Structures are given as structure tokens and as C-alpha cells.
Amino acid sequence: MNWNSSKGWLSKLALDQDCILCKQVSQELLCPVCSNDIEPFNLHQYDFNLLNHIRIARELKTAEFERLIAIGDYQWPISQLISDLKFAHKAYNGKALAELFCANSLPDEAIPQAIIPIPLHLNRLVERQFNQTVVIAKHIAKRLDIDCLADALTRRKKTQAQTQLNATQRIRNVKNAFELKSKIVYRHVALFDDVITTGATLSAAVDCLSGAYPTMRIDAWAMCVTPQNR
Ligand SMILES: [Zn+2]
């Protein structure tokens, strides 16, 4: 991962403030101590597809997609950036996370024409007033100069929180959860979620899209992967 370009961008965003995580004095949004704590996957080693990573492929064996890109495991400091964005609405974290994602220098063939963030059910969106996945996806789209189709999918089923369920229950919980809301004119898209655990949610969204567009290439993107067997 090219951290130098990431750090350069982060420094341009600095608001004469301290590190957004540890509050130490820093010229950058993430200070060197916090950014050095990130243990990114070496995507190049896996041919820009984490399903070539043995542990991840085993954990996502029921996934209905063929290509996955994520930054790293769900651990400090990425976990904190996501949590603060989600629950404390710290908007700058969305930009920082998007930049960390884009620091991967993806090859041209891996870059889709559009990114589609996984939507929340309307009731949950009203409750929370914020979908952190959309916020990050919009920043990624801007950085990669691609479209962000935040309204392409809708979540018609109010699902239980996946964190309380096992792998089989997760698949059942999100089956038919999504509905296509608008026409998609692209041949290659990436569905984006902030965190991927079993892949059940992303798989349900892939199912929905591929049902309508059988020849469309649909990649799965996430900020991070939660290892299940820890
Ligand atoms: Zn820091």
C-alpha cells in the first residue's frame, strides 16, 4: 500500500488540529503513531482479490461474489475510525477511511464504473440519521472519479443486527433483503460495506443485482474483514 500518497492527502485536510484518534499534536489527520498501527493486507500478493487469501476464503466460503477488496482486519485503528464515524458522526473519519482504501493503488481493471454502498433499512436510517457506508463510499467515488449510486438499492426487509447471529442465521436474515430501485447502466460495479464478517449481507446484495443484470461484473469492497474465529 502506498502510504506516502495517503499521508500527503491527509495532511492537506488537517485543520490545525491534533490526530483525529489519539489527539496528539499532528500535522496530519492520523498521526504517524496511529497510522503505523494499521496492518494492511498486501493486496498485490493476492492479485487484488482477498478470496485468494486462505484464511479469508475459508471464512467467506458461503459468499456469492468472486472478488473482494478490503484494507485489513477489523482492528485498531480502522475499527475506531469506523465506530466514531458511525456513532459520533465524525465526518472527517469518512474522508480518512476513503483515503486509506484508495491508497491501495488498484490496477485499472479492478476499478469499477460505479460504487454502490449497502443501504440501511429506512427505519434504521431514521433512527440513526446516518449511514456511514454511504459517507465513505461517496468519498471513495470522488477519489477514484467514479459514480456513487447511493440510491440504486433499497433495503425492504428490516433485518436483525447480524452481529448477534451465526453464519447460517445471517444468510437467512438477509435473504431477499434488497430490492433494485433504479436502473443501472454500468457493466462493472463494486458493492461496498464498511465491515464484512461472513459476507452474507454483500452476497444478498450481489444476488439482487445479478438477478437483474446477469452479465454485470459485481465486485465486493469493504473497509475491513472481521475474522470469525478469534
Ligand atoms: Zn494518533
PDB file of C-alpha atoms in Angstrom, residues 48-214:
ATOM      1  CA  PHE A  48      -6.187  -7.759  -5.697  1.00  0.00           C
ATOM      2  CA  ASN A  49      -8.691 -10.387  -4.588  1.00  0.00           C
ATOM      3  CA  LEU A  50      -8.826 -11.389  -0.917  1.00  0.00           C
ATOM      4  CA  LEU A  51     -10.651 -14.584  -1.830  1.00  0.00           C
ATOM      5  CA  ASN A  52      -7.141 -15.745  -2.766  1.00  0.00           C
ATOM      6  CA  HIS A  53      -6.211 -15.295   0.921  1.00  0.00           C
ATOM      7  CA  ILE A  54      -6.630 -18.741   2.507  1.00  0.00           C
ATOM      8  CA  ARG A  55      -7.987 -17.619   5.887  1.00  0.00           C
ATOM      9  CA  ILE A  56     -10.433 -15.132   4.365  1.00  0.00           C
ATOM     10  CA  ALA A  57     -11.618 -17.557   1.682  1.00  0.00           C
ATOM     11  CA  ARG A  58     -12.318 -20.109   4.414  1.00  0.00           C
ATOM     12  CA  GLU A  59     -14.257 -17.586   6.482  1.00  0.00           C
ATOM     13  CA  LEU A  60     -16.247 -16.384   3.481  1.00  0.00           C
ATOM     14  CA  LYS A  61     -16.906 -19.810   1.977  1.00  0.00           C
ATOM     15  CA  THR A  62     -20.629 -19.075   1.558  1.00  0.00           C
ATOM     16  CA  ALA A  63     -20.029 -15.730  -0.173  1.00  0.00           C
ATOM     17  CA  GLU A  64     -21.763 -15.250  -3.501  1.00  0.00           C
ATOM     18  CA  PHE A  65     -19.165 -12.967  -5.046  1.00  0.00           C
ATOM     19  CA  GLU A  66     -15.916 -13.666  -6.840  1.00  0.00           C
ATOM     20  CA  ARG A  67     -13.690 -10.746  -5.909  1.00  0.00           C
ATOM     21  CA  LEU A  68     -13.143  -8.988  -2.616  1.00  0.00           C
ATOM     22  CA  ILE A  69     -11.019  -5.984  -1.745  1.00  0.00           C
ATOM     23  CA  ALA A  70     -10.621  -4.695   1.837  1.00  0.00           C
ATOM     24  CA  ILE A  71      -7.931  -2.788   3.721  1.00  0.00           C
ATOM     25  CA  GLY A  72      -7.276  -5.032   6.706  1.00  0.00           C
ATOM     26  CA  ASP A  73      -8.774  -6.828   9.669  1.00  0.00           C
ATOM     27  CA  TYR A  74     -11.328  -5.097  11.861  1.00  0.00           C
ATOM     28  CA  GLN A  75      -8.944  -3.827  14.499  1.00  0.00           C
ATOM     29  CA  TRP A  76      -7.482  -0.599  15.834  1.00  0.00           C
ATOM     30  CA  PRO A  77      -7.230   1.984  14.415  1.00  0.00           C
ATOM     31  CA  ILE A  78      -9.611   1.287  11.499  1.00  0.00           C
ATOM     32  CA  SER A  79     -12.244  -0.090  13.902  1.00  0.00           C
ATOM     33  CA  GLN A  80     -12.108   3.158  15.901  1.00  0.00           C
ATOM     34  CA  LEU A  81     -12.356   5.340  12.796  1.00  0.00           C
ATOM     35  CA  ILE A  82     -15.473   3.423  11.701  1.00  0.00           C
ATOM     36  CA  SER A  83     -17.029   3.417  15.155  1.00  0.00           C
ATOM     37  CA  ASP A  84     -16.515   7.178  15.612  1.00  0.00           C
ATOM     38  CA  LEU A  85     -17.947   7.836  12.148  1.00  0.00           C
ATOM     39  CA  LYS A  86     -20.952   5.592  12.797  1.00  0.00           C
ATOM     40  CA  PHE A  87     -21.873   6.596  16.324  1.00  0.00           C
ATOM     41  CA  ALA A  88     -20.295  10.028  16.836  1.00  0.00           C
ATOM     42  CA  HIS A  89     -20.802  11.182  13.216  1.00  0.00           C
ATOM     43  CA  LYS A  90     -17.208  12.349  12.899  1.00  0.00           C
ATOM     44  CA  ALA A  91     -17.383  13.215   9.216  1.00  0.00           C
ATOM     45  CA  TYR A  92     -13.626  13.574   8.715  1.00  0.00           C
ATOM     46  CA  ASN A  93     -13.255   9.902   9.536  1.00  0.00           C
ATOM     47  CA  GLY A  94     -15.177   9.136   6.325  1.00  0.00           C
ATOM     48  CA  LYS A  95     -12.593  11.012   4.274  1.00  0.00           C
ATOM     49  CA  ALA A  96      -9.719   9.411   6.153  1.00  0.00           C
ATOM     50  CA  LEU A  97     -11.164   5.904   5.658  1.00  0.00           C
ATOM     51  CA  ALA A  98     -11.779   6.531   1.954  1.00  0.00           C
ATOM     52  CA  GLU A  99      -8.232   7.706   1.516  1.00  0.00           C
ATOM     53  CA  LEU A 100      -6.872   4.642   3.291  1.00  0.00           C
ATOM     54  CA  PHE A 101      -8.946   2.495   0.928  1.00  0.00           C
ATOM     55  CA  CYS A 102      -7.737   4.376  -2.151  1.00  0.00           C
ATOM     56  CA  ALA A 103      -4.097   4.188  -1.041  1.00  0.00           C
ATOM     57  CA  ASN A 104      -4.201   0.647  -2.426  1.00  0.00           C
ATOM     58  CA  SER A 105      -3.369   1.945  -5.931  1.00  0.00           C
ATOM     59  CA  LEU A 106      -5.766  -0.503  -7.543  1.00  0.00           C
ATOM     60  CA  PRO A 107      -4.971  -1.615 -11.098  1.00  0.00           C
ATOM     61  CA  ASP A 108      -7.277  -0.136 -13.752  1.00  0.00           C
ATOM     62  CA  GLU A 109      -9.101  -3.414 -14.355  1.00  0.00           C
ATOM     63  CA  ALA A 110     -10.104  -3.562 -10.667  1.00  0.00           C
ATOM     64  CA  ILE A 111     -11.690  -0.114 -10.687  1.00  0.00           C
ATOM     65  CA  PRO A 112     -15.432  -0.300 -11.333  1.00  0.00           C
ATOM     66  CA  GLN A 113     -17.529   2.294 -13.134  1.00  0.00           C
ATOM     67  CA  ALA A 114     -19.597   2.851 -10.011  1.00  0.00           C
ATOM     68  CA  ILE A 115     -19.641   2.042  -6.302  1.00  0.00           C
ATOM     69  CA  ILE A 116     -22.899   1.011  -4.623  1.00  0.00           C
ATOM     70  CA  PRO A 117     -22.992   1.364  -0.824  1.00  0.00           C
ATOM     71  CA  ILE A 118     -25.087  -1.131   1.132  1.00  0.00           C
ATOM     72  CA  PRO A 119     -28.199   0.757   2.278  1.00  0.00           C
ATOM     73  CA  LEU A 120     -29.767   0.713   5.734  1.00  0.00           C
ATOM     74  CA  HIS A 121     -33.445  -0.061   6.139  1.00  0.00           C
ATOM     75  CA  LEU A 122     -35.388   3.220   6.190  1.00  0.00           C
ATOM     76  CA  ASN A 123     -36.454   2.748   9.824  1.00  0.00           C
ATOM     77  CA  ARG A 124     -32.870   2.259  10.907  1.00  0.00           C
ATOM     78  CA  LEU A 125     -31.718   5.244   8.842  1.00  0.00           C
ATOM     79  CA  VAL A 126     -34.360   7.415  10.512  1.00  0.00           C
ATOM     80  CA  GLU A 127     -33.261   6.119  13.922  1.00  0.00           C
ATOM     81  CA  ARG A 128     -29.577   6.671  13.270  1.00  0.00           C
ATOM     82  CA  GLN A 129     -29.892   9.560  10.774  1.00  0.00           C
ATOM     83  CA  PHE A 130     -26.644   8.475   9.213  1.00  0.00           C
ATOM     84  CA  ASN A 131     -25.323   5.683   7.008  1.00  0.00           C
ATOM     85  CA  GLN A 132     -21.565   5.635   7.441  1.00  0.00           C
ATOM     86  CA  THR A 133     -21.199   3.282   4.480  1.00  0.00           C
ATOM     87  CA  VAL A 134     -22.680   5.887   2.133  1.00  0.00           C
ATOM     88  CA  VAL A 135     -20.389   8.576   3.551  1.00  0.00           C
ATOM     89  CA  ILE A 136     -17.234   6.507   2.946  1.00  0.00           C
ATOM     90  CA  ALA A 137     -18.435   5.319  -0.489  1.00  0.00           C
ATOM     91  CA  LYS A 138     -19.052   8.888  -1.667  1.00  0.00           C
ATOM     92  CA  HIS A 139     -15.508   9.868  -0.723  1.00  0.00           C
ATOM     93  CA  ILE A 140     -14.070   6.784  -2.444  1.00  0.00           C
ATOM     94  CA  ALA A 141     -16.082   7.591  -5.597  1.00  0.00           C
ATOM     95  CA  LYS A 142     -14.763  11.137  -5.596  1.00  0.00           C
ATOM     96  CA  ARG A 143     -11.172   9.975  -5.198  1.00  0.00           C
ATOM     97  CA  LEU A 144     -11.465   7.371  -7.963  1.00  0.00           C
ATOM     98  CA  ASP A 145     -13.575   9.623 -10.203  1.00  0.00           C
ATOM     99  CA  ILE A 146     -16.375   7.072 -10.496  1.00  0.00           C
ATOM    100  CA  ASP A 147     -20.095   7.275  -9.733  1.00  0.00           C
ATOM    101  CA  CYS A 148     -21.585   6.540  -6.341  1.00  0.00           C
ATOM    102  CA  LEU A 149     -25.054   5.021  -6.707  1.00  0.00           C
ATOM    103  CA  ALA A 150     -26.327   5.591  -3.172  1.00  0.00           C
ATOM    104  CA  ASP A 151     -29.970   5.105  -4.202  1.00  0.00           C
ATOM    105  CA  ALA A 152     -29.615   2.107  -6.524  1.00  0.00           C
ATOM    106  CA  LEU A 153     -30.621  -0.417  -3.870  1.00  0.00           C
ATOM    107  CA  THR A 154     -33.166  -0.264  -1.107  1.00  0.00           C
ATOM    108  CA  ARG A 155     -33.452  -2.492   1.933  1.00  0.00           C
ATOM    109  CA  ARG A 156     -37.027  -3.699   2.003  1.00  0.00           C
ATOM    110  CA  LYS A 157     -36.663  -6.087   4.909  1.00  0.00           C
ATOM    111  CA  LYS A 158     -35.897  -4.855   8.425  1.00  0.00           C
ATOM    112  CA  THR A 159     -33.228  -7.347   9.379  1.00  0.00           C
ATOM    113  CA  GLN A 160     -31.856  -8.212  12.800  1.00  0.00           C
ATOM    114  CA  ALA A 161     -28.365  -6.939  13.606  1.00  0.00           C
ATOM    115  CA  GLN A 162     -26.026  -9.507  12.042  1.00  0.00           C
ATOM    116  CA  THR A 163     -23.606  -9.364  14.969  1.00  0.00           C
ATOM    117  CA  GLN A 164     -25.943 -11.494  17.112  1.00  0.00           C
ATOM    118  CA  LEU A 165     -26.308 -14.284  14.542  1.00  0.00           C
ATOM    119  CA  ASN A 166     -24.272 -17.266  13.368  1.00  0.00           C
ATOM    120  CA  ALA A 167     -23.330 -17.782   9.711  1.00  0.00           C
ATOM    121  CA  THR A 168     -26.469 -19.738   8.732  1.00  0.00           C
ATOM    122  CA  GLN A 169     -28.766 -17.320  10.545  1.00  0.00           C
ATOM    123  CA  ARG A 170     -27.038 -14.404   8.845  1.00  0.00           C
ATOM    124  CA  ILE A 171     -27.738 -15.812   5.377  1.00  0.00           C
ATOM    125  CA  ARG A 172     -31.414 -16.393   6.261  1.00  0.00           C
ATOM    126  CA  ASN A 173     -31.682 -12.969   7.891  1.00  0.00           C
ATOM    127  CA  VAL A 174     -30.620 -11.011   4.806  1.00  0.00           C
ATOM    128  CA  LYS A 175     -32.076 -13.276   2.095  1.00  0.00           C
ATOM    129  CA  ASN A 176     -34.162 -11.130  -0.257  1.00  0.00           C
ATOM    130  CA  ALA A 177     -33.421  -8.102   1.913  1.00  0.00           C
ATOM    131  CA  PHE A 178     -32.562  -5.873  -1.046  1.00  0.00           C
ATOM    132  CA  GLU A 179     -34.514  -4.505  -3.946  1.00  0.00           C
ATOM    133  CA  LEU A 180     -33.290  -2.695  -7.024  1.00  0.00           C
ATOM    134  CA  LYS A 181     -34.640   0.827  -7.008  1.00  0.00           C
ATOM    135  CA  SER A 182     -33.209   2.311 -10.194  1.00  0.00           C
ATOM    136  CA  LYS A 183     -31.774   1.175 -13.494  1.00  0.00           C
ATOM    137  CA  ILE A 184     -28.014   0.606 -13.586  1.00  0.00           C
ATOM    138  CA  VAL A 185     -26.275   1.304 -16.877  1.00  0.00           C
ATOM    139  CA  TYR A 186     -22.805   0.053 -15.916  1.00  0.00           C
ATOM    140  CA  ARG A 187     -21.089  -3.223 -16.779  1.00  0.00           C
ATOM    141  CA  HIS A 188     -18.808  -3.242 -13.737  1.00  0.00           C
ATOM    142  CA  VAL A 189     -19.753  -2.118 -10.233  1.00  0.00           C
ATOM    143  CA  ALA A 190     -18.482  -2.646  -6.698  1.00  0.00           C
ATOM    144  CA  LEU A 191     -20.849  -3.146  -3.779  1.00  0.00           C
ATOM    145  CA  PHE A 192     -19.417  -1.513  -0.680  1.00  0.00           C
ATOM    146  CA  ASP A 193     -19.906  -2.247   3.023  1.00  0.00           C
ATOM    147  CA  ASP A 194     -17.872  -0.882   5.908  1.00  0.00           C
ATOM    148  CA  VAL A 195     -17.215  -4.235   7.599  1.00  0.00           C
ATOM    149  CA  ILE A 196     -17.548  -7.755   6.212  1.00  0.00           C
ATOM    150  CA  THR A 197     -17.861 -10.783   8.516  1.00  0.00           C
ATOM    151  CA  THR A 198     -19.458 -13.790   6.772  1.00  0.00           C
ATOM    152  CA  GLY A 199     -20.223 -11.978   3.532  1.00  0.00           C
ATOM    153  CA  ALA A 200     -23.953 -12.709   3.907  1.00  0.00           C
ATOM    154  CA  THR A 201     -25.080  -9.090   3.503  1.00  0.00           C
ATOM    155  CA  LEU A 202     -22.885  -8.390   0.485  1.00  0.00           C
ATOM    156  CA  SER A 203     -23.941 -11.734  -1.024  1.00  0.00           C
ATOM    157  CA  ALA A 204     -27.626 -10.853  -0.686  1.00  0.00           C
ATOM    158  CA  ALA A 205     -26.973  -7.532  -2.440  1.00  0.00           C
ATOM    159  CA  VAL A 206     -24.980  -9.303  -5.186  1.00  0.00           C
ATOM    160  CA  ASP A 207     -27.906 -11.717  -5.642  1.00  0.00           C
ATOM    161  CA  CYS A 208     -30.292  -8.836  -6.090  1.00  0.00           C
ATOM    162  CA  LEU A 209     -28.092  -7.104  -8.685  1.00  0.00           C
ATOM    163  CA  SER A 210     -27.074 -10.205 -10.610  1.00  0.00           C
ATOM    164  CA  GLY A 211     -30.720 -11.304 -10.814  1.00  0.00           C
ATOM    165  CA  ALA A 212     -31.467  -8.132 -12.779  1.00  0.00           C
ATOM    166  CA  TYR A 213     -28.109  -7.912 -14.582  1.00  0.00           C
ATOM    167  CA  PRO A 214     -26.686 -11.428 -15.077  1.00  0.00           C
TER     168      PRO A 214
END
